[in-house]
Coordinates of C-alpha atoms in Angstrom, one line a residue:
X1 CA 25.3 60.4 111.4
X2 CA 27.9 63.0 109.9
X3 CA 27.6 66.6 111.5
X4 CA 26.0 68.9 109.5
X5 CA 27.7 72.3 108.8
X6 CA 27.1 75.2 111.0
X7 CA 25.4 78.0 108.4
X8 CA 24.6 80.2 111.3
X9 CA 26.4 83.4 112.3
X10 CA 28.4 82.6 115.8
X11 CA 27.0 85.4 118.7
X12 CA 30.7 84.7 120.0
X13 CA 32.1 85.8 116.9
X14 CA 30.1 88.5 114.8
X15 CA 32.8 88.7 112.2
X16 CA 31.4 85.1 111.5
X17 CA 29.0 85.6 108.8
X18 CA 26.7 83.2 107.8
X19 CA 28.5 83.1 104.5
X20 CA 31.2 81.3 106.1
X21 CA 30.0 78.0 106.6
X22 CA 31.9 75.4 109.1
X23 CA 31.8 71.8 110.3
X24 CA 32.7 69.8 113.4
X25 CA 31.9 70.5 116.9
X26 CA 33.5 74.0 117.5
X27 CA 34.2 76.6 115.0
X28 CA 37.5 77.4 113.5
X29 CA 40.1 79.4 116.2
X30 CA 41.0 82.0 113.5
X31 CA 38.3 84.4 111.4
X32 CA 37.2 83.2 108.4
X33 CA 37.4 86.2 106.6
X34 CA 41.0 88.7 106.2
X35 CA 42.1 90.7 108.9
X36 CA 45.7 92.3 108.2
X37 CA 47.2 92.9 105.1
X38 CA 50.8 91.6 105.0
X39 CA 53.7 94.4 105.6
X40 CA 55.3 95.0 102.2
X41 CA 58.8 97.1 100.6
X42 CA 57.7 99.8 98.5
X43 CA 60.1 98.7 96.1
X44 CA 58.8 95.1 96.1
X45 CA 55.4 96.3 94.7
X46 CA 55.0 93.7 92.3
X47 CA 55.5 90.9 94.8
X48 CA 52.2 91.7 96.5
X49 CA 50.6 88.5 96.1
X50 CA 46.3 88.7 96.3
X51 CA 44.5 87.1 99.7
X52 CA 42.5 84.8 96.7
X53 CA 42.5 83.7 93.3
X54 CA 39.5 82.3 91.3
X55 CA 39.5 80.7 87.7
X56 CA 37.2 79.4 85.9
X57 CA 36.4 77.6 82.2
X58 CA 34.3 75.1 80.2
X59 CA 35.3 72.7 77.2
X60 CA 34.0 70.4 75.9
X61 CA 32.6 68.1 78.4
X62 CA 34.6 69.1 81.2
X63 CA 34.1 72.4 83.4
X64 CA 36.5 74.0 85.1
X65 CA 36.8 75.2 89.3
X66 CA 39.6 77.0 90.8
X67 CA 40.8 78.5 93.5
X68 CA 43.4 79.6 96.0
X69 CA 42.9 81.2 99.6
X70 CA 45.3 82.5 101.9
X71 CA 44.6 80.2 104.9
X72 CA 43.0 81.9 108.1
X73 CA 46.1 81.6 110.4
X74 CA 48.2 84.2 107.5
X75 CA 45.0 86.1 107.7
X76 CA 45.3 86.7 111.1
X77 CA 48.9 87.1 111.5
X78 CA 49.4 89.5 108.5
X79 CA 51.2 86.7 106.3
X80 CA 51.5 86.4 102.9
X81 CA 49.6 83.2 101.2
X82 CA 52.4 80.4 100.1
X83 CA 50.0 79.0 97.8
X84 CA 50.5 79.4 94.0
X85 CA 47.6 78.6 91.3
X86 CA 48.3 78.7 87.6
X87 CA 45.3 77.9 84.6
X88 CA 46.2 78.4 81.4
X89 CA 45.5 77.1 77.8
X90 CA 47.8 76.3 74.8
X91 CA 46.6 76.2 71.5
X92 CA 42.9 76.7 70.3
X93 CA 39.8 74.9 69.1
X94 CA 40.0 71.0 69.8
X95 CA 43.4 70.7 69.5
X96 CA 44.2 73.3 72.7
X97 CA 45.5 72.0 76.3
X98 CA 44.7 73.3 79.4
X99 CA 47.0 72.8 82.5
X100 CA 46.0 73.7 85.6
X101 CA 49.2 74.3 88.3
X102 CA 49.4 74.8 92.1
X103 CA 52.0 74.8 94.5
X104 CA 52.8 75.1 98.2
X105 CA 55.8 76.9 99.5
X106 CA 57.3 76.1 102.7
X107 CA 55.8 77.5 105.8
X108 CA 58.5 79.8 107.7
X109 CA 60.7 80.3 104.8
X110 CA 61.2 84.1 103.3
X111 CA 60.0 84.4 99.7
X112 CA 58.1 80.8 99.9
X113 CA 55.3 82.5 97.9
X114 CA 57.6 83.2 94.6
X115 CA 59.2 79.7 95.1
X116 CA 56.2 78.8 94.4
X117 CA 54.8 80.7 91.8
X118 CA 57.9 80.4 89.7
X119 CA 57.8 76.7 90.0
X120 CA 54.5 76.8 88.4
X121 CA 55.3 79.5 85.9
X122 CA 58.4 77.1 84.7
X123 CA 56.4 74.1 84.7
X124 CA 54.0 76.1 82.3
X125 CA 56.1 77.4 80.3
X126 CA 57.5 73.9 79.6
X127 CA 53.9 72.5 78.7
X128 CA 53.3 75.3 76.3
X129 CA 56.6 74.5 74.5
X130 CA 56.0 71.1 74.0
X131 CA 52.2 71.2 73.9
X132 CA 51.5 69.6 70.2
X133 CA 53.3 66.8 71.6
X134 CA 51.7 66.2 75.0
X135 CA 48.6 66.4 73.1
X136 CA 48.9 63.7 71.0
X137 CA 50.1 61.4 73.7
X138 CA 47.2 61.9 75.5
X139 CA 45.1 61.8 72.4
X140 CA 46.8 58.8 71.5
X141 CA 46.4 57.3 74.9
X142 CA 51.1 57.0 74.9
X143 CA 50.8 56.6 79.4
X144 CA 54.6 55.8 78.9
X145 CA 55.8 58.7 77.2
X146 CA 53.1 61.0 79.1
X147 CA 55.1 59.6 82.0
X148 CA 58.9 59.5 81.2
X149 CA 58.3 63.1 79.3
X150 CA 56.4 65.3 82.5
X151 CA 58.8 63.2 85.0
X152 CA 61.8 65.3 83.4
X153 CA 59.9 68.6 82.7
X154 CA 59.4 68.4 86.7
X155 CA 63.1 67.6 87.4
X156 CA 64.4 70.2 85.1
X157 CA 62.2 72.8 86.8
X158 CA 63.3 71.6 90.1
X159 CA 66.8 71.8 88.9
X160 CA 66.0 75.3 88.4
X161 CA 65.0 75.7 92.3
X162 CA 68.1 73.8 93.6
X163 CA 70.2 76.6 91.1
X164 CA 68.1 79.1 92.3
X165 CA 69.2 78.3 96.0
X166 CA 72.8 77.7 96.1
X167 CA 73.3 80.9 93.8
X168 CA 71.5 83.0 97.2
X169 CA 73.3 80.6 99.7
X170 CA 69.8 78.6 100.7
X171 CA 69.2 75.0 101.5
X172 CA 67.5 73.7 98.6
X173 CA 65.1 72.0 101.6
X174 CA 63.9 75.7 101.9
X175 CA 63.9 76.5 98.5
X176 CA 61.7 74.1 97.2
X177 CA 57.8 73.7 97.3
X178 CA 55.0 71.2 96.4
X179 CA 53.5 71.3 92.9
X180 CA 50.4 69.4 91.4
X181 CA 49.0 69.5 88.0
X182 CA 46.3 68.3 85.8
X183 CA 46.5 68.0 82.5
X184 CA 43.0 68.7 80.6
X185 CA 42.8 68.5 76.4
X186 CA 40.0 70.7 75.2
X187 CA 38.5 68.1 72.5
X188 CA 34.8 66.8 73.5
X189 CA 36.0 63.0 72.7
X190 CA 39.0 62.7 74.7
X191 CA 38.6 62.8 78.6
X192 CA 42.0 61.5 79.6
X193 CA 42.6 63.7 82.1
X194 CA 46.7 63.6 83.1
X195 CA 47.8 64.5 87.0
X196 CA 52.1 64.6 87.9
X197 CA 53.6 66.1 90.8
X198 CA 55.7 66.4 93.5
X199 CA 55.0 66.8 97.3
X200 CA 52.0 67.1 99.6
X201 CA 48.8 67.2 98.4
X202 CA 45.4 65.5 97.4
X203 CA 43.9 63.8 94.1
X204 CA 40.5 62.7 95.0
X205 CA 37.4 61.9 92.7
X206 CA 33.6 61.9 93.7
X207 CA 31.4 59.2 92.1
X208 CA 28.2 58.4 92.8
X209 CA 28.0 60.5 96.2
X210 CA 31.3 58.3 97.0
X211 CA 34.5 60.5 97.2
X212 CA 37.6 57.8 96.1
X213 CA 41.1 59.0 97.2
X214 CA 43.4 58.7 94.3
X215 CA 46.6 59.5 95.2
X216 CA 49.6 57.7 93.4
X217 CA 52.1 56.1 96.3
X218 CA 55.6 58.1 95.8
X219 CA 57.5 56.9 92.7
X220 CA 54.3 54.6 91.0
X221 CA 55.0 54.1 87.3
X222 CA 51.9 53.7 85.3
X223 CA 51.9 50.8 83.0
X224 CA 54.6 51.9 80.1
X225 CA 52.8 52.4 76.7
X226 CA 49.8 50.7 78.0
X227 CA 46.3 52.0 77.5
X228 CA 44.8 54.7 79.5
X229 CA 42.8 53.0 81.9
X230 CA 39.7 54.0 83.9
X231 CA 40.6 55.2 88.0
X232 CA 39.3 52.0 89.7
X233 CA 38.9 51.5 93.2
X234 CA 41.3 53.3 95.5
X235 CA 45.0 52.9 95.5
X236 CA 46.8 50.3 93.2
X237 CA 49.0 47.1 94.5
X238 CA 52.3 48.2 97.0
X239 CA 53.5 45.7 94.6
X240 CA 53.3 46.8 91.0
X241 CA 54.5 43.7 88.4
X242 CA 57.7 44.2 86.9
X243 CA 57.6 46.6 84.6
X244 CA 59.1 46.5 80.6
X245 CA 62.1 49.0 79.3
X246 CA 61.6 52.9 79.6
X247 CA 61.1 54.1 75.9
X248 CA 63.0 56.5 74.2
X249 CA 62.6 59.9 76.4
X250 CA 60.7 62.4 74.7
X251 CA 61.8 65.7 74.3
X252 CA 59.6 67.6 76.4
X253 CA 62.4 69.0 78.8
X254 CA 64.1 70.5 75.6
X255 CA 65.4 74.0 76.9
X256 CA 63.5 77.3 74.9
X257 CA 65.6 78.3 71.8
X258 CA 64.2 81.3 72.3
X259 CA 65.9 81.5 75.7
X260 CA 69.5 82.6 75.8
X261 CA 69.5 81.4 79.9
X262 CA 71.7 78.1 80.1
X263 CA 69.7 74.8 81.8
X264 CA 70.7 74.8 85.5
X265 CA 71.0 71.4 85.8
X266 CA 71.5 68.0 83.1
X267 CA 68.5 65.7 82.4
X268 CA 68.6 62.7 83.7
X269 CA 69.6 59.6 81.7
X270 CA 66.9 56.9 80.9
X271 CA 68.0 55.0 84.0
X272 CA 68.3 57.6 86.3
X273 CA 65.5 58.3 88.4
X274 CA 65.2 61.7 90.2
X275 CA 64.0 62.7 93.5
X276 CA 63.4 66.2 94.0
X277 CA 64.0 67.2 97.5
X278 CA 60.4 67.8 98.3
X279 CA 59.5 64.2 97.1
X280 CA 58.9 61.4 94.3
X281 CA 57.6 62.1 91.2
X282 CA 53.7 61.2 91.0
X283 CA 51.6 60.3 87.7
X284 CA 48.2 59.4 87.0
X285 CA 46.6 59.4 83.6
X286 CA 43.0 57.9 83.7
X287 CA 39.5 58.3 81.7
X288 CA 36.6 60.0 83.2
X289 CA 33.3 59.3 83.1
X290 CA 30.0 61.7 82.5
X291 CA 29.2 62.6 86.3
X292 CA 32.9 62.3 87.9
X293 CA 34.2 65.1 89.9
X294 CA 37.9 65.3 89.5
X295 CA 39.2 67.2 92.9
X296 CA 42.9 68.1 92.9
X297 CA 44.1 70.1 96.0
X298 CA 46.9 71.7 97.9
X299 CA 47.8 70.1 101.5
X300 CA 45.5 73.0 103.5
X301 CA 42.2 71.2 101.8
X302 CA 43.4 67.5 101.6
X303 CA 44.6 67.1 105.0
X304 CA 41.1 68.3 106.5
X305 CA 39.1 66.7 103.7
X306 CA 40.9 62.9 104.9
X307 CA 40.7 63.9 108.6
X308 CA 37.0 65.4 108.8
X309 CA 34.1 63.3 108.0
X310 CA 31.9 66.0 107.9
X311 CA 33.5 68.1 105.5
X312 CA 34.1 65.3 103.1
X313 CA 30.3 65.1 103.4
X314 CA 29.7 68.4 103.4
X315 CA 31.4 69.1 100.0
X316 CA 29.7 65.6 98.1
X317 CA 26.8 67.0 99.1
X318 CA 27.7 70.4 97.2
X319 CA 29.3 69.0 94.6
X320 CA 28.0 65.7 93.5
X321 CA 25.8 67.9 90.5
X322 CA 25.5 67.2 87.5
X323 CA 26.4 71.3 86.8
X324 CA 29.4 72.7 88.5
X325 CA 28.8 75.7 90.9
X326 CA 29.5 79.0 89.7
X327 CA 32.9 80.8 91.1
X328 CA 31.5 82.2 94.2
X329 CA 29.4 79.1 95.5
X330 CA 33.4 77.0 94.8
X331 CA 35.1 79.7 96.5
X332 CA 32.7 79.1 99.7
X333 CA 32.6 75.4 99.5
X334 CA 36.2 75.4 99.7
X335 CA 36.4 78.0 102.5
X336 CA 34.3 75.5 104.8
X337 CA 36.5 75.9 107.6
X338 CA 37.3 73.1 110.3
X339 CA 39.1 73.6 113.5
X340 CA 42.4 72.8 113.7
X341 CA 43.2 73.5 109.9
X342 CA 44.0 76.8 108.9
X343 CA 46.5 76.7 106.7
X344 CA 46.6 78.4 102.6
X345 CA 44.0 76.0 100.5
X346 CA 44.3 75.2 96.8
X347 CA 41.7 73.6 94.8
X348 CA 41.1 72.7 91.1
X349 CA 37.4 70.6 90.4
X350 CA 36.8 69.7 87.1
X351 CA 32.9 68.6 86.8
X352 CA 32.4 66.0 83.6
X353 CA 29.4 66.2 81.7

């Protein structure tokens, strides 16, 4: 029988409010709740980067969850939270997209937290260039060119990182981060819903009570200018059938006119396959159903939520509704703390009506 979460305050620990739920045998080592602030230069002012983020949105029939939380061990130690969350929308009415970004810094590394953030803030500044085009091909249900198009927007904005560190003398393995994204079109009769990525992280979905983890094995091509298929059960085939010729690459990697900066680095040719130096490129464009919860999440929640039983329980029990909690009851759910994970968490739940 899975353990059932501890909602009461610890006598051990005061600073322990009920609030600040836990599973597992023994509570968490650090405080669940900010102790110090990080030290910061007064003339790097606009660096401070908030202990947590919350967004939030509805369209259509999908509802948006977000959030990002500076994991308890930077709480206690007065660090700064590596983890970067972006939510924005291009365009309006039906026709707008939604992409939701996070990414991880690495742990150790100076200035981790703006590797991170500008990885996101490139990534979305690329969507919004090309975003009539990436919303037809997910209107139009084009996997192949979804694919080949958001592979290279990633690579160019990595390119951008690998620049960024030999022009300050870093090894591009320190300036790098993980980055995940979904993909979300506003209009009520599309629900392909479009993850790509790079790195550490989770893709998971809850159906029926049942969480299913989804994450693509490092370098999977979808089936090129196939339909968009429902998720299925768990991970696909090691062995994926030979697959047919890449299609012409879509310009979604075109550089800004607008933008007198030159492209750090070439895109690749059609037969070229890049491998950032935090990992393979990942894709994943699927169909939801009415009652799927789409979970995507940095490391610090999917490491726990594969090695804890209880919290995987603990949040299908939350979250398997058919109306998505409001900002502060997501925030709590994905503070749940276990022992032995305490590092920055990153979530984005999208509840399907």
């Amino acid at each position: 029988m899975p353990r059932r979460p501890d909602l009461h305050p610890d006598p051990s620990r005061p600073w322990r409010a009920a609030a600040a739920s836990y599973v597992g045998d023994e509570p968490p080592t650090y405080e669940a709740e900010p102790t110090t602030l990080p030290v910061v230069d007064s003339e790097e002012l606009r660096d401070l980067v908030p202990d947590t983020v919350l967004e939030g949105a509805r369209y259509g029939t999908l509802t948006l969850r977000a959030a990002s939380l500076r994991g308890d061990s930077a709480r206690y130690r007065g660090e700064s939270r590596r983890d970067a969350l972006l939510a924005v929308r291009f365009g309006i009415g039906d026709s707008a997209l939604v992409l939701v970004a996070m990414a991880s810094g690495q742990p150790a590394v100076p200035g981790a937290h703006r590797v991170a953030r500008e990885l996101c803030e490139w990534i979305a500044a690329a969507v919004g260039r090309n975003q009539a085009r990436l919303t037809e091909d997910i209107h139009t249900a084009n996997r192949g060119a979804l694919s080949s198009g958001l592979h290279r927007l990633t690579d160019r904005a990595y390119g951008r990182l690998r620049a960024g560190a030999t022009v300050r003398g870093l090894a591009p393995a320190d300036h790098t981060a993980s980055v995940r994204c979904l993909l979300l079109p506003a209009h009520p009769a599309c629900r392909t819903r479009v993850f790509f990525g790079v790195g550490d992280g989770g893709l998971f979905r809850l159906r029926d009570g049942v969480w299913q983890d989804l994450e693509p094995a490092g370098g999977e091509r979808d089936t090129v200018g196939g339909p968009v298929l429902g998720y299925g059960g768990g991970r696909p085939p090691a062995q994926q059938p030979p697959q047919p010729p890449l299609p012409p690459q879509p310009p979604y990697a075109q550089a800004d006119p607008s933008s007198a900066e030159p492209s750090p680095s070439p895109d690749p040719g059609p037969d070229q396959d890049p491998a950032p130096a935090h990992g393979p490129f990942r894709f994943r464009a699927s169909v939801a159903r009415p009652g799927d919860t789409l979970l995507l999440c940095s490391a610090g929640l999917a490491e726990p939520l594969r090695g804890e039983a209880a919290l995987a329980d603990r949040l299908a029990e939350r979250w398997d509704t058919a109306e998505a909690p409001g900002l502060a009851a997501f925030l709590a759910d994905t503070q749940t703390g276990v022992k032995g994970y305490a590092d920055d968490r990153t979530a984005a739940a999208v509840w399907e009506a």
